[in-house]
Structure formats: structure tokens, C-alpha cells
PDB file of C-alpha atoms in Angstrom:
ATOM      1  CA  UNK A   1      25.034  -2.409  43.574  1.00 45.00           C
ATOM      2  CA  UNK A   2      24.726  -1.083  40.021  1.00 48.00           C
ATOM      3  CA  UNK A   3      27.698  -1.474  37.749  1.00 48.00           C
ATOM      4  CA  UNK A   4      27.972   0.911  34.783  1.00 52.00           C
ATOM      5  CA  UNK A   5      28.329  -0.554  31.332  1.00 52.00           C
ATOM      6  CA  UNK A   6      31.921  -1.031  30.370  1.00 52.00           C
ATOM      7  CA  UNK A   7      33.798  -0.294  27.162  1.00 52.00           C
ATOM      8  CA  UNK A   8      32.405   3.182  26.609  1.00 53.00           C
ATOM      9  CA  UNK A   9      28.727   2.301  26.175  1.00 52.00           C
ATOM     10  CA  UNK A  10      26.305   4.994  27.255  1.00 54.00           C
ATOM     11  CA  UNK A  11      22.648   5.236  28.130  1.00 58.00           C
ATOM     12  CA  UNK A  12      22.555   1.663  29.410  1.00 58.00           C
ATOM     13  CA  UNK A  13      23.023   0.210  25.936  1.00 61.00           C
ATOM     14  CA  UNK A  14      25.434  -2.493  25.046  1.00 67.00           C
ATOM     15  CA  UNK A  15      26.225  -4.038  21.674  1.00 73.00           C
ATOM     16  CA  UNK A  16      25.060  -7.616  21.609  1.00 79.00           C
ATOM     17  CA  UNK A  17      24.553  -9.931  18.672  1.00 81.00           C
ATOM     18  CA  UNK A  18      21.263 -11.523  17.733  1.00 81.00           C
ATOM     19  CA  UNK A  19      21.669 -14.282  15.221  1.00 88.00           C
ATOM     20  CA  UNK A  20      18.666 -14.906  13.031  1.00 88.00           C
ATOM     21  CA  UNK A  21      18.755 -18.381  11.538  1.00 90.00           C
ATOM     22  CA  UNK A  22      15.391 -18.281   9.813  1.00 92.00           C
ATOM     23  CA  UNK A  23      15.197 -17.064   6.214  1.00 94.00           C
ATOM     24  CA  UNK A  24      11.601 -15.814   6.555  1.00 94.00           C
ATOM     25  CA  UNK A  25      12.398 -13.826   9.720  1.00 93.00           C
ATOM     26  CA  UNK A  26      15.408 -12.259   8.003  1.00 93.00           C
ATOM     27  CA  UNK A  27      13.267 -11.408   4.955  1.00 94.00           C
ATOM     28  CA  UNK A  28      10.523  -9.878   7.116  1.00 94.00           C
ATOM     29  CA  UNK A  29      13.035  -7.813   9.107  1.00 94.00           C
ATOM     30  CA  UNK A  30      14.580  -6.525   5.881  1.00 94.00           C
ATOM     31  CA  UNK A  31      11.183  -5.757   4.345  1.00 94.00           C
ATOM     32  CA  UNK A  32       9.896  -3.882   7.411  1.00 94.00           C
ATOM     33  CA  UNK A  33      13.168  -1.954   7.693  1.00 94.00           C
ATOM     34  CA  UNK A  34      12.924  -0.895   4.036  1.00 94.00           C
ATOM     35  CA  UNK A  35       9.258   0.102   4.342  1.00 93.00           C
ATOM     36  CA  UNK A  36       9.866   2.187   7.446  1.00 93.00           C
ATOM     37  CA  UNK A  37      13.322   3.530   6.650  1.00 93.00           C
ATOM     38  CA  UNK A  38      14.582   2.098   9.936  1.00 93.00           C
ATOM     39  CA  UNK A  39      17.516  -0.177  10.579  1.00 93.00           C
ATOM     40  CA  UNK A  40      16.733  -3.859  11.010  1.00 92.00           C
ATOM     41  CA  UNK A  41      17.508  -3.510  14.707  1.00 92.00           C
ATOM     42  CA  UNK A  42      15.041  -0.637  15.098  1.00 93.00           C
ATOM     43  CA  UNK A  43      12.380  -2.446  13.050  1.00 94.00           C
ATOM     44  CA  UNK A  44      12.708  -5.539  15.242  1.00 94.00           C
ATOM     45  CA  UNK A  45      12.720  -3.435  18.433  1.00 94.00           C
ATOM     46  CA  UNK A  46       9.506  -1.616  17.453  1.00 94.00           C
ATOM     47  CA  UNK A  47       7.795  -4.862  16.399  1.00 94.00           C
ATOM     48  CA  UNK A  48       8.655  -6.520  19.703  1.00 94.00           C
ATOM     49  CA  UNK A  49       7.567  -3.467  21.714  1.00 94.00           C
ATOM     50  CA  UNK A  50       4.245  -3.358  19.863  1.00 91.00           C
ATOM     51  CA  UNK A  51       3.647  -7.078  20.419  1.00 90.00           C
ATOM     52  CA  UNK A  52       4.597  -6.823  24.090  1.00 91.00           C
ATOM     53  CA  UNK A  53       2.127  -3.942  24.412  1.00 88.00           C
ATOM     54  CA  UNK A  54      -0.666  -6.013  22.881  1.00 82.00           C
ATOM     55  CA  UNK A  55       0.102  -9.009  25.059  1.00 83.00           C
ATOM     56  CA  UNK A  56       0.426  -6.951  28.232  1.00 85.00           C
ATOM     57  CA  UNK A  57      -2.725  -4.926  27.544  1.00 82.00           C
ATOM     58  CA  UNK A  58      -4.879  -7.514  29.241  1.00 83.00           C
ATOM     59  CA  UNK A  59      -7.340  -7.547  26.338  1.00 81.00           C
ATOM     60  CA  UNK A  60      -8.442 -11.078  25.609  1.00 84.00           C
ATOM     61  CA  UNK A  61      -7.722 -11.937  21.949  1.00 82.00           C
ATOM     62  CA  UNK A  62     -11.077 -13.738  21.712  1.00 87.00           C
ATOM     63  CA  UNK A  63     -12.847 -10.612  23.003  1.00 87.00           C
ATOM     64  CA  UNK A  64     -10.954  -8.486  20.460  1.00 84.00           C
ATOM     65  CA  UNK A  65     -12.053 -10.855  17.676  1.00 88.00           C
ATOM     66  CA  UNK A  66     -15.655 -10.759  18.892  1.00 90.00           C
ATOM     67  CA  UNK A  67     -15.603  -6.949  18.992  1.00 90.00           C
ATOM     68  CA  UNK A  68     -14.211  -6.800  15.444  1.00 89.00           C
ATOM     69  CA  UNK A  69     -16.867  -9.235  14.206  1.00 90.00           C
ATOM     70  CA  UNK A  70     -19.609  -7.165  15.858  1.00 91.00           C
ATOM     71  CA  UNK A  71     -18.241  -3.997  14.242  1.00 90.00           C
ATOM     72  CA  UNK A  72     -18.155  -5.658  10.804  1.00 88.00           C
ATOM     73  CA  UNK A  73     -21.729  -6.937  11.188  1.00 87.00           C
ATOM     74  CA  UNK A  74     -23.153  -3.593  12.333  1.00 88.00           C
ATOM     75  CA  UNK A  75     -21.045  -1.029  10.497  1.00 86.00           C
ATOM     76  CA  UNK A  76     -19.959  -2.719   7.266  1.00 83.00           C
ATOM     77  CA  UNK A  77     -22.017  -5.739   6.281  1.00 82.00           C
ATOM     78  CA  UNK A  78     -25.261  -4.035   7.246  1.00 84.00           C
ATOM     79  CA  UNK A  79     -24.677  -1.591   4.363  1.00 83.00           C
ATOM     80  CA  UNK A  80     -24.046  -4.288   1.745  1.00 81.00           C
ATOM     81  CA  UNK A  81     -27.201  -5.014  -0.273  1.00 81.00           C
ATOM     82  CA  UNK A  82     -28.704  -8.362   0.697  1.00 81.00           C
ATOM     83  CA  UNK A  83     -28.433  -9.751  -2.860  1.00 80.00           C
ATOM     84  CA  UNK A  84     -24.648  -9.175  -2.811  1.00 76.00           C
ATOM     85  CA  UNK A  85     -23.923 -10.738   0.579  1.00 78.00           C
ATOM     86  CA  UNK A  86     -22.070 -13.989   0.243  1.00 79.00           C
ATOM     87  CA  UNK A  87     -21.203 -13.363  -3.405  1.00 79.00           C
ATOM     88  CA  UNK A  88     -17.577 -13.834  -4.437  1.00 82.00           C
ATOM     89  CA  UNK A  89     -15.611 -10.686  -5.194  1.00 80.00           C
ATOM     90  CA  UNK A  90     -15.834  -9.652  -8.859  1.00 82.00           C
ATOM     91  CA  UNK A  91     -13.066  -7.290  -9.989  1.00 80.00           C
ATOM     92  CA  UNK A  92     -14.671  -6.774 -13.404  1.00 79.00           C
ATOM     93  CA  UNK A  93     -17.874  -5.584 -11.718  1.00 77.00           C
ATOM     94  CA  UNK A  94     -15.858  -3.202  -9.558  1.00 76.00           C
ATOM     95  CA  UNK A  95     -14.189  -1.785 -12.685  1.00 75.00           C
ATOM     96  CA  UNK A  96     -17.581  -1.380 -14.346  1.00 74.00           C
ATOM     97  CA  UNK A  97     -18.967   0.479 -11.336  1.00 72.00           C
ATOM     98  CA  UNK A  98     -15.933   2.768 -11.158  1.00 71.00           C
ATOM     99  CA  UNK A  99     -15.973   3.279 -14.915  1.00 71.00           C
ATOM    100  CA  UNK A 100     -12.882   1.448 -16.110  1.00 72.00           C
ATOM    101  CA  UNK A 101     -12.840  -0.266 -19.479  1.00 67.00           C
ATOM    102  CA  UNK A 102     -11.145  -3.511 -20.464  1.00 67.00           C
ATOM    103  CA  UNK A 103      -7.715  -1.847 -20.793  1.00 67.00           C
ATOM    104  CA  UNK A 104      -7.833  -0.430 -17.224  1.00 67.00           C
ATOM    105  CA  UNK A 105      -8.452   2.995 -18.735  1.00 64.00           C
ATOM    106  CA  UNK A 106     -11.463   5.061 -17.717  1.00 67.00           C
ATOM    107  CA  UNK A 107     -14.248   4.187 -20.157  1.00 63.00           C
ATOM    108  CA  UNK A 108     -15.991   7.461 -19.539  1.00 61.00           C
ATOM    109  CA  UNK A 109     -14.639  10.751 -18.396  1.00 61.00           C
ATOM    110  CA  UNK A 110     -16.738  13.286 -16.568  1.00 61.00           C
ATOM    111  CA  UNK A 111     -15.351  16.800 -16.632  1.00 64.00           C
ATOM    112  CA  UNK A 112     -16.443  19.907 -14.873  1.00 69.00           C
ATOM    113  CA  UNK A 113     -16.956  23.064 -16.975  1.00 73.00           C
ATOM    114  CA  UNK A 114     -13.334  24.147 -16.645  1.00 71.00           C
ATOM    115  CA  UNK A 115     -12.018  20.740 -17.706  1.00 68.00           C
ATOM    116  CA  UNK A 116     -14.437  20.535 -20.630  1.00 70.00           C
ATOM    117  CA  UNK A 117     -13.378  23.997 -21.806  1.00 71.00           C
ATOM    118  CA  UNK A 118      -9.698  23.007 -21.651  1.00 71.00           C
ATOM    119  CA  UNK A 119     -10.362  19.889 -23.721  1.00 68.00           C
ATOM    120  CA  UNK A 120     -12.348  21.869 -26.306  1.00 71.00           C
ATOM    121  CA  UNK A 121      -9.600  24.477 -26.548  1.00 69.00           C
ATOM    122  CA  UNK A 122      -6.879  21.864 -27.029  1.00 69.00           C
ATOM    123  CA  UNK A 123      -8.929  20.120 -29.724  1.00 68.00           C
ATOM    124  CA  UNK A 124      -9.552  23.410 -31.547  1.00 70.00           C
ATOM    125  CA  UNK A 125      -5.836  24.110 -31.913  1.00 67.00           C
ATOM    126  CA  UNK A 126      -3.843  22.115 -34.438  1.00 65.00           C
ATOM    127  CA  UNK A 127      -1.150  19.970 -32.844  1.00 62.00           C
ATOM    128  CA  UNK A 128       2.362  21.361 -32.940  1.00 65.00           C
ATOM    129  CA  UNK A 129       4.866  19.156 -34.705  1.00 67.00           C
ATOM    130  CA  UNK A 130       8.003  19.407 -32.615  1.00 67.00           C
ATOM    131  CA  UNK A 131      11.234  17.950 -34.025  1.00 69.00           C
ATOM    132  CA  UNK A 132      11.027  15.080 -31.540  1.00 67.00           C
ATOM    133  CA  UNK A 133       7.433  14.312 -32.581  1.00 67.00           C
ATOM    134  CA  UNK A 134       8.339  14.422 -36.276  1.00 69.00           C
ATOM    135  CA  UNK A 135      11.261  12.061 -35.656  1.00 67.00           C
ATOM    136  CA  UNK A 136       9.040   9.679 -33.698  1.00 67.00           C
ATOM    137  CA  UNK A 137       6.358   9.739 -36.391  1.00 68.00           C
ATOM    138  CA  UNK A 138       8.944   8.998 -39.079  1.00 68.00           C
ATOM    139  CA  UNK A 139      10.248   6.085 -37.034  1.00 66.00           C
ATOM    140  CA  UNK A 140       6.754   4.660 -36.551  1.00 67.00           C
ATOM    141  CA  UNK A 141       5.544   5.318 -40.087  1.00 62.00           C
ATOM    142  CA  UNK A 142       4.947   2.194 -42.187  1.00 64.00           C
ATOM    143  CA  UNK A 143       7.439   1.678 -44.983  1.00 62.00           C
ATOM    144  CA  UNK A 144       6.458   2.816 -48.477  1.00 61.00           C
ATOM    145  CA  UNK A 145       4.961  -0.077 -50.424  1.00 54.00           C
ATOM    146  CA  UNK A 146       5.049   1.510 -53.892  1.00 52.00           C
TER     147      UNK A 146
END
């Protein structure tokens, strides 16, 4: 015999408390809820549903790891030049390849014709001294040393 939920609850839901006594779990629940825009309850529900789905899928975790390793070997690492394999990551080299200078600003700028024309036009016109710019320049100007 099925008994309906009491106290006005609908759709088979009932308010129950879940006490979390672990600071890291509370922090993770809060972080996931903020990232997703969900309530903590919804974030925890989705996380548990996703984990249950993975566990119930019948896919062996070792087989999943082996498949990922095979993919990395064939599709990723195979395209890395042999002389770079096994080298530690070098952020400065990455910046050099991408074109960033020491101040994390592009060291070189490549413009198409339209962009180059816009830069040339802006350089050909004298800058306009707005009241705000004049005020800023006066503030930043070095004091007279006469």
C-alpha cells in the first residue's frame, strides 16, 4: 500500500535535512553552486546523479584509463616533436611562440589591411585634449624645478 507524503508535500518530495560536517565538502558544494548558479541542494543532487551514472555504467575504471592513455598516445603525444617529449613545461617559451613580451603584452602585432589603415589614420590625426585628459596630464606632470 502506498501512502502519500504528508504535510502538503507534492511530487513525492519531502523536506529532509542533510548535515554536512566536513569543511571541504561544504566549500566544494558552495563553489559548485556558485559556478553553476544552482542551489547547494541541486548542485549536490546533480553531482551524485552523475557519479551514480558513472558507477552504474558498467565501464571498468581501469579500461577507461587505458582508453584515455591510448587516445593521448595516438592523438596528442604523436604530434609533439620528439625533441620536446619529456621536457618540462616552459611558460616563457609558450609566450615567445604566441608573441607575448615580458610584460604579458603582445610583442608584435600583425594587422590586416583594414587594421593597419585604422592605425595609420589614428596616428595621422593629432590627439584631442579633452578636459579630463588635460586634468590627468596636469596631475601627472612633474613639478617645476626652476
